Short mmCIF file of C-alpha atoms in Angstrom, two decimals:
data_model
loop_
_atom_site.label_atom_id
_atom_site.label_comp_id
_atom_site.label_asym_id
_atom_site.label_seq_id
_atom_site.Cartn_x
_atom_site.Cartn_y
_atom_site.Cartn_z
CA UNK O 1 12.84 17.48 -18.51
CA UNK O 2 14.04 18.44 -15.05
CA UNK O 3 11.99 21.05 -13.20
CA UNK O 4 13.86 24.23 -12.35
CA UNK O 5 14.47 24.85 -8.64
CA UNK O 6 15.87 28.18 -7.43
CA UNK O 7 17.09 28.92 -3.92
CA UNK O 8 16.32 32.47 -2.86
CA UNK O 9 17.74 32.99 0.64
CA UNK O 10 15.75 30.51 2.78
CA UNK O 11 13.02 30.08 0.15
CA UNK O 12 12.90 27.36 -2.51
CA UNK O 13 11.17 28.13 -5.81
CA UNK O 14 10.05 25.43 -8.25
CA UNK O 15 9.01 26.63 -11.70
CA UNK O 16 5.98 24.94 -13.25
CA UNK O 17 6.38 25.62 -16.96
CA UNK O 18 2.92 25.22 -18.47
CA UNK O 19 1.10 27.16 -21.17
CA UNK O 20 -0.12 29.79 -21.48
CA UNK O 21 1.61 31.03 -18.35
CA UNK O 22 4.26 29.47 -16.12
CA UNK O 23 4.07 29.94 -12.36
CA UNK O 24 6.10 29.22 -9.27
CA UNK O 25 5.62 27.06 -6.21
CA UNK O 26 7.37 28.80 -3.34
CA UNK O 27 8.41 26.66 -0.35
CA UNK O 28 9.65 28.02 2.96
CA UNK O 29 8.77 28.79 6.56
CA UNK O 30 6.84 31.95 7.48
CA UNK O 31 5.70 32.76 3.95
CA UNK O 32 2.20 33.89 4.96
CA UNK O 33 3.52 37.08 6.52
CA UNK O 34 4.80 38.23 3.12
CA UNK O 35 2.18 36.49 1.00
CA UNK O 36 0.82 39.72 -0.50
CA UNK O 37 4.18 40.61 -2.03
CA UNK O 38 4.39 37.22 -3.74
CA UNK O 39 0.76 37.45 -4.87
CA UNK O 40 1.14 40.93 -6.35
CA UNK O 41 4.26 39.88 -8.21
CA UNK O 42 2.60 36.73 -9.55
CA UNK O 43 -0.46 38.61 -10.75
CA UNK O 44 1.62 41.47 -12.15
CA UNK O 45 -0.56 44.04 -10.42
CA UNK O 46 0.08 47.20 -8.48
CA UNK O 47 -0.79 47.31 -4.79
CA UNK O 48 -4.53 47.43 -4.20
CA UNK O 49 -5.43 46.27 -7.70
CA UNK O 50 -8.25 43.71 -7.72
CA UNK O 51 -10.10 42.17 -4.80
CA UNK O 52 -9.14 38.91 -3.14
CA UNK O 53 -11.73 36.32 -2.11
CA UNK O 54 -10.14 34.07 0.48
CA UNK O 55 -11.80 30.65 0.69
CA UNK O 56 -11.05 28.73 3.88
CA UNK O 57 -12.48 26.48 6.62
CA UNK O 58 -12.92 27.17 10.36
CA UNK O 59 -9.87 25.27 11.70
CA UNK O 60 -7.49 26.93 9.23
CA UNK O 61 -9.12 30.31 9.68
CA UNK O 62 -8.57 30.08 13.42
CA UNK O 63 -4.81 29.60 13.08
CA UNK O 64 -3.75 31.41 9.91
CA UNK O 65 -6.34 33.97 8.78
CA UNK O 66 -4.81 36.79 10.81
CA UNK O 67 -1.34 36.35 9.31
CA UNK O 68 -2.54 36.19 5.71
CA UNK O 69 -5.03 39.04 6.02
CA UNK O 70 -2.44 41.18 7.78
CA UNK O 71 -0.19 40.80 4.77
CA UNK O 72 -3.00 41.70 2.38
CA UNK O 73 -3.90 44.78 4.43
CA UNK O 74 -0.31 45.95 4.50
CA UNK O 75 -0.16 45.71 0.72
CA UNK O 76 -3.46 47.54 0.29
CA UNK O 77 -5.27 44.56 -1.23
CA UNK O 78 -9.01 44.54 -0.55
CA UNK O 79 -10.41 41.18 0.48
CA UNK O 80 -13.40 39.18 1.62
CA UNK O 81 -13.26 35.88 3.50
CA UNK O 82 -15.56 33.08 2.33
CA UNK O 83 -15.90 30.26 4.83
CA UNK O 84 -16.95 26.78 3.65
CA UNK O 85 -17.78 23.73 5.74
CA UNK O 86 -14.87 21.48 6.60
CA UNK O 87 -14.52 17.94 5.28
CA UNK O 88 -14.39 15.83 2.13
CA UNK O 89 -18.17 15.37 2.13
CA UNK O 90 -18.56 19.10 1.43
CA UNK O 91 -16.40 18.90 -1.68
CA UNK O 92 -19.39 19.06 -4.00
CA UNK O 93 -21.03 21.28 -6.58
CA UNK O 94 -23.42 22.68 -3.98
CA UNK O 95 -20.48 24.22 -2.08
CA UNK O 96 -19.12 25.75 -5.29
CA UNK O 97 -22.52 27.26 -6.03
CA UNK O 98 -22.88 28.67 -2.51
CA UNK O 99 -19.44 30.30 -2.69
CA UNK O 100 -20.17 31.74 -6.14
CA UNK O 101 -23.44 33.25 -4.91
CA UNK O 102 -21.56 34.92 -2.05
CA UNK O 103 -19.04 36.35 -4.50
CA UNK O 104 -21.81 37.80 -6.65
CA UNK O 105 -23.41 39.48 -3.62
CA UNK O 106 -20.02 40.91 -2.63
CA UNK O 107 -19.49 42.35 -6.08
CA UNK O 108 -16.75 40.06 -7.41
CA UNK O 109 -15.88 40.81 -11.03
CA UNK O 110 -13.36 39.66 -13.63
CA UNK O 111 -10.65 41.68 -11.90
CA UNK O 112 -11.08 39.67 -8.70
CA UNK O 113 -9.07 36.61 -7.72
CA UNK O 114 -9.48 33.66 -5.38
CA UNK O 115 -7.05 32.63 -2.64
CA UNK O 116 -7.39 29.03 -1.46
CA UNK O 117 -6.26 28.92 2.19
CA UNK O 118 -6.53 25.34 3.39
CA UNK O 119 -6.01 21.72 2.49
CA UNK O 120 -6.82 19.72 -0.60
CA UNK O 121 -10.59 20.10 -0.32
CA UNK O 122 -10.32 23.89 -0.10
CA UNK O 123 -7.82 23.92 -2.94
CA UNK O 124 -9.96 21.77 -5.24
CA UNK O 125 -13.17 23.67 -4.51
CA UNK O 126 -11.48 27.09 -4.78
CA UNK O 127 -9.72 26.14 -7.99
CA UNK O 128 -12.96 24.98 -9.59
CA UNK O 129 -14.76 28.09 -8.34
CA UNK O 130 -12.09 30.32 -9.90
CA UNK O 131 -12.10 28.35 -13.15
CA UNK O 132 -15.81 28.85 -13.82
CA UNK O 133 -16.63 32.16 -12.10
CA UNK O 134 -17.25 34.61 -14.95
CA UNK O 135 -15.55 32.02 -17.20
CA UNK O 136 -12.36 32.12 -15.21
CA UNK O 137 -10.46 34.35 -12.78
CA UNK O 138 -7.00 33.85 -11.23
CA UNK O 139 -6.48 31.48 -8.32
CA UNK O 140 -3.70 31.54 -5.72
CA UNK O 141 -3.09 28.30 -3.84
CA UNK O 142 -1.96 28.62 -0.21
CA UNK O 143 -1.98 24.97 0.96
CA UNK O 144 -1.89 24.37 4.72
CA UNK O 145 -1.69 20.56 4.80
CA UNK O 146 1.22 18.37 3.82
CA UNK O 147 -0.87 16.54 1.25
CA UNK O 148 -1.97 19.76 -0.43
CA UNK O 149 1.55 21.20 -0.39
CA UNK O 150 3.16 18.23 -2.14
CA UNK O 151 0.35 17.36 -4.52
CA UNK O 152 -3.11 18.92 -4.70
CA UNK O 153 -2.07 22.58 -4.99
CA UNK O 154 0.24 22.06 -7.98
CA UNK O 155 -0.85 21.08 -11.46
CA UNK O 156 -4.16 22.82 -12.08
CA UNK O 157 -6.56 19.95 -11.44
CA UNK O 158 -9.78 21.10 -9.81
CA UNK O 159 -12.71 18.88 -8.97
CA UNK O 160 -15.67 18.08 -6.76
CA UNK O 161 -17.22 14.72 -5.88
CA UNK O 162 -20.47 13.09 -6.84
CA UNK O 163 -22.24 10.44 -4.80
CA UNK O 164 -21.17 8.02 -7.54
CA UNK O 165 -17.48 8.73 -7.17
CA UNK O 166 -14.63 11.06 -6.38
CA UNK O 167 -13.57 14.04 -8.53
CA UNK O 168 -16.05 13.27 -11.32
CA UNK O 169 -16.81 16.98 -11.95
CA UNK O 170 -13.78 19.14 -12.57
CA UNK O 171 -11.69 21.42 -14.74
CA UNK O 172 -8.07 22.19 -15.49
CA UNK O 173 -7.21 25.64 -14.16
CA UNK O 174 -3.58 26.30 -13.29
CA UNK O 175 -2.93 28.55 -10.28
CA UNK O 176 -0.94 31.72 -10.70
CA UNK O 177 1.11 30.98 -7.59
CA UNK O 178 1.52 28.27 -4.94
CA UNK O 179 2.72 29.32 -1.48
CA UNK O 180 3.70 26.32 0.65
CA UNK O 181 4.39 27.69 4.13
CA UNK O 182 5.91 24.89 6.21
CA UNK O 183 4.97 26.73 9.40
CA UNK O 184 1.30 25.91 8.77
CA UNK O 185 2.04 22.20 9.19
CA UNK O 186 2.70 22.73 12.90
CA UNK O 187 -1.03 23.06 13.62
CA UNK O 188 -2.11 19.94 11.70
CA UNK O 189 -3.64 17.13 13.78
CA UNK O 190 -1.31 14.13 13.87
CA UNK O 191 -3.63 11.86 11.89
CA UNK O 192 -4.04 14.40 9.10
CA UNK O 193 -0.32 15.09 8.97
CA UNK O 194 0.56 11.40 8.66
CA UNK O 195 -2.15 10.91 6.05
CA UNK O 196 -0.51 13.50 3.84
CA UNK O 197 2.87 11.80 3.97
CA UNK O 198 1.62 9.05 1.68
CA UNK O 199 1.52 11.42 -1.28
CA UNK O 200 5.24 12.02 -0.72
CA UNK O 201 5.89 8.29 -0.52
CA UNK O 202 3.96 7.99 -3.79
CA UNK O 203 6.34 10.46 -5.47
CA UNK O 204 9.23 8.26 -4.39
CA UNK O 205 7.68 5.13 -5.88
CA UNK O 206 6.61 6.61 -9.21
CA UNK O 207 9.59 8.76 -10.18
CA UNK O 208 12.21 9.71 -7.59
CA UNK O 209 13.74 6.88 -5.59
CA UNK O 210 15.69 9.40 -3.50
CA UNK O 211 12.42 10.54 -1.93
CA UNK O 212 11.51 6.97 -1.02
CA UNK O 213 14.98 6.31 0.41
CA UNK O 214 14.80 9.54 2.42
CA UNK O 215 11.45 8.60 3.92
CA UNK O 216 12.74 5.16 4.85
CA UNK O 217 15.91 6.47 6.50
CA UNK O 218 14.60 9.72 8.00
CA UNK O 219 11.25 8.53 9.30
CA UNK O 220 11.77 9.95 12.78
CA UNK O 221 12.71 13.41 11.47
CA UNK O 222 9.74 13.43 9.10
CA UNK O 223 7.30 12.37 11.82
CA UNK O 224 8.80 14.97 14.19
CA UNK O 225 8.04 17.64 11.52
CA UNK O 226 11.68 18.70 11.32
CA UNK O 227 11.69 21.89 9.22
CA UNK O 228 14.81 21.09 7.21
CA UNK O 229 13.57 17.59 6.42
CA UNK O 230 10.15 18.86 5.37
CA UNK O 231 11.58 21.65 3.24
CA UNK O 232 13.68 19.16 1.26
CA UNK O 233 10.87 16.63 1.01
CA UNK O 234 8.19 19.09 -0.10
CA UNK O 235 10.50 20.73 -2.65
CA UNK O 236 11.46 17.38 -4.19
CA UNK O 237 7.84 16.22 -4.33
CA UNK O 238 6.76 19.44 -6.03
CA UNK O 239 9.66 19.01 -8.44
CA UNK O 240 8.28 15.58 -9.38
CA UNK O 241 4.78 16.98 -9.81
CA UNK O 242 6.06 19.90 -11.91
CA UNK O 243 8.02 17.63 -14.23
CA UNK O 244 5.04 15.36 -14.80
CA UNK O 245 2.59 18.24 -15.32
CA UNK O 246 4.92 20.03 -17.72
CA UNK O 247 5.16 16.88 -19.83
CA UNK O 248 1.44 16.04 -19.73
CA UNK O 249 -0.80 18.79 -18.37
CA UNK O 250 -4.12 17.18 -19.35
CA UNK O 251 -3.45 13.63 -18.13
CA UNK O 252 -3.30 12.03 -21.57
CA UNK O 253 -0.25 9.89 -20.83
CA UNK O 254 2.56 10.43 -18.29
CA UNK O 255 0.45 12.31 -15.75
CA UNK O 256 -1.51 9.14 -15.10
CA UNK O 257 1.41 7.85 -13.03
CA UNK O 258 0.35 10.34 -10.33
CA UNK O 259 -2.67 8.09 -9.79
CA UNK O 260 -0.60 5.36 -8.14
CA UNK O 261 -2.73 4.10 -5.26
CA UNK O 262 -5.67 6.27 -6.25
CA UNK O 263 -7.76 3.80 -8.26
CA UNK O 264 -8.62 1.58 -5.30
CA UNK O 265 -8.09 4.49 -2.89
CA UNK O 266 -10.83 6.59 -4.49
CA UNK O 267 -13.17 3.57 -4.49
CA UNK O 268 -12.57 3.07 -0.76
CA UNK O 269 -13.40 6.73 -0.10
CA UNK O 270 -16.58 6.64 -2.18
CA UNK O 271 -17.75 3.32 -0.73
CA UNK O 272 -17.46 4.76 2.79
CA UNK O 273 -19.20 8.03 1.83
CA UNK O 274 -16.02 10.09 2.37
CA UNK O 275 -16.55 9.86 6.14
CA UNK O 276 -14.22 7.05 7.20
CA UNK O 277 -10.84 7.37 5.49
CA UNK O 278 -8.79 10.51 5.09
CA UNK O 279 -7.70 10.83 1.47
CA UNK O 280 -4.09 9.92 2.17
CA UNK O 281 -5.15 6.88 4.21
CA UNK O 282 -7.26 5.56 1.34
CA UNK O 283 -4.40 6.18 -1.09
CA UNK O 284 -2.06 4.34 1.29
CA UNK O 285 -4.23 1.24 1.15
CA UNK O 286 -4.47 1.75 -2.61
CA UNK O 287 -0.68 1.70 -2.88
CA UNK O 288 -0.54 -1.50 -0.85
CA UNK O 289 -3.15 -3.08 -3.12
CA UNK O 290 -1.37 -1.94 -6.30
CA UNK O 291 1.88 -3.42 -5.00
CA UNK O 292 0.15 -6.71 -4.26
CA UNK O 293 -1.40 -6.75 -7.73
CA UNK O 294 1.96 -5.93 -9.36
CA UNK O 295 3.66 -8.79 -7.53
CA UNK O 296 0.83 -11.23 -8.32
CA UNK O 297 1.04 -10.29 -12.03
CA UNK O 298 4.85 -10.50 -11.93
CA UNK O 299 5.17 -6.83 -12.88
CA UNK O 300 7.51 -6.36 -9.93
CA UNK O 301 9.44 -8.50 -7.50
CA UNK O 302 8.01 -9.70 -4.22
CA UNK O 303 10.85 -7.83 -2.48
CA UNK O 304 9.92 -4.50 -4.09
CA UNK O 305 6.25 -4.97 -3.28
CA UNK O 306 7.05 -5.80 0.33
CA UNK O 307 9.37 -2.80 0.64
CA UNK O 308 6.58 -0.47 -0.47
CA UNK O 309 4.02 -2.13 1.80
CA UNK O 310 6.37 -2.00 4.79
CA UNK O 311 7.07 1.71 4.25
CA UNK O 312 3.36 2.47 3.99
CA UNK O 313 2.55 0.65 7.21
CA UNK O 314 5.52 2.23 9.04
CA UNK O 315 4.08 5.74 8.80
CA UNK O 316 0.68 5.25 10.42
CA UNK O 317 -1.84 2.81 11.84
CA UNK O 318 -4.36 2.92 9.02
CA UNK O 319 -8.13 2.56 9.51
CA UNK O 320 -9.40 -0.98 9.03
CA UNK O 321 -10.74 -2.00 5.63
CA UNK O 322 -14.29 -3.26 6.13
CA UNK O 323 -15.82 -3.06 2.66
CA UNK O 324 -17.02 -5.74 0.24
CA UNK O 325 -14.51 -6.49 -2.50
CA UNK O 326 -17.24 -6.64 -5.15
CA UNK O 327 -18.41 -3.14 -4.22
CA UNK O 328 -14.90 -1.76 -4.69
CA UNK O 329 -14.63 -3.46 -8.10
CA UNK O 330 -17.94 -1.89 -9.08
CA UNK O 331 -16.82 1.54 -7.89
CA UNK O 332 -13.64 1.29 -9.94
CA UNK O 333 -15.68 0.90 -13.14
CA UNK O 334 -17.21 4.36 -12.59
CA UNK O 335 -13.85 5.97 -11.78
CA UNK O 336 -12.73 8.77 -14.10
CA UNK O 337 -9.58 6.76 -14.89
CA UNK O 338 -11.75 4.08 -16.54
CA UNK O 339 -12.19 4.57 -20.30
CA UNK O 340 -14.42 2.42 -22.54
CA UNK O 341 -14.86 0.00 -19.66
CA UNK O 342 -11.11 -0.47 -19.25
CA UNK O 343 -9.48 0.52 -15.96
CA UNK O 344 -5.89 1.67 -16.02
CA UNK O 345 -3.87 0.71 -12.96
CA UNK O 346 -0.54 2.25 -12.04
CA UNK O 347 1.70 -0.61 -10.93
CA UNK O 348 5.23 -0.37 -9.49
CA UNK O 349 8.08 -1.97 -11.43
CA UNK O 350 10.83 -0.89 -9.07
CA UNK O 351 11.29 1.96 -6.62
CA UNK O 352 11.21 5.10 -8.76
CA UNK O 353 9.53 3.50 -11.76
CA UNK O 354 5.95 2.44 -12.52
CA UNK O 355 3.98 1.20 -15.48
CA UNK O 356 0.37 1.75 -16.54
CA UNK O 357 -1.54 -1.47 -17.13
CA UNK O 358 -4.98 -2.00 -18.62
CA UNK O 359 -4.72 -5.77 -18.18
CA UNK O 360 -5.48 -6.16 -14.48
CA UNK O 361 -8.14 -8.88 -14.15
CA UNK O 362 -11.05 -8.28 -11.81
CA UNK O 363 -10.03 -11.39 -9.90
CA UNK O 364 -6.74 -9.69 -8.97
CA UNK O 365 -8.59 -6.62 -7.72
CA UNK O 366 -10.98 -8.70 -5.62
CA UNK O 367 -8.10 -10.67 -4.14
CA UNK O 368 -6.14 -7.50 -3.34
CA UNK O 369 -9.07 -5.94 -1.48
CA UNK O 370 -9.59 -9.21 0.41
CA UNK O 371 -5.93 -9.07 1.42
CA UNK O 372 -6.30 -5.45 2.54
CA UNK O 373 -9.16 -6.47 4.77
CA UNK O 374 -7.10 -9.29 6.26
CA UNK O 375 -3.96 -7.16 6.66
CA UNK O 376 -5.83 -4.30 8.31
CA UNK O 377 -7.22 -6.65 10.98
CA UNK O 378 -3.94 -8.46 11.63
#
């Protein structure tokens, strides 16, 4: 089923039709200045009803707090700002607990709501916090990174990491609204911006070949952060995510295709203690490995695999892979996508189409990681 996209003046709206309550992802430039209007409408509340708890990190707070809080003040919405430490290594249950304790001290109740202002880490932590605080309060996602705008903020997955692996503690808690303000991407460091682009490339491989074609042909515009190019790209990626989530909210079947590149990618992140790769960079190497595995198992053509690999490598100089293949294989066995000892890999068949395979031999995984190590040092 095709996701519904509406064009309201210069704003794009993608409906995410999930139960018990559908919500919208709103994409445009300069949305933070009118965020309170969108939030009030999404929550169905009068001005000033309920208190907002804005979770953010120092770099985002520096650039965008004033604009968001100005909008909340104008609307008469009371708020508190909760600052968490920045970085993937702080995406853990301890951070959730610390934020929850602050909310209790500030008098948060069931009429309160959480606003996640930041990237994927902030969104995941805030979403989990909202899902379990007093057994669940509303969450508004205001993603400020490309990766979070096209993927992490939509779909209701929340999670934190364990030392053993990524996203092993989590819940499903759909946001009430997603506000993707393209203007916030202007302040992203170049490495972080490019890292996020791999989630868009993923959408092109798994479901929408037009996205992949666009990123091949319009690479310079995308890297230059051209507003029109980004607006189209982000809207189409959210459309893909919405369609998949609507069909399979709880990741029982179709939603697993969103994990393309993530099986080995998550293992690379965990093996390097979440300090070496950015998430998108690890996923990029994971997509390369999955393409190699697909070609080796004759699930796809060598030409398709090479096209994916070439597109991945064209968007950034990725960090070198310097991990032991056996350690990655071991990490994969503890991944949340492994069930009854069987790991499910998402493998490309052609651009725009993938298949889920539970028949990938460990030898193929070891060889793929060896090839990543070689390729990254070439």
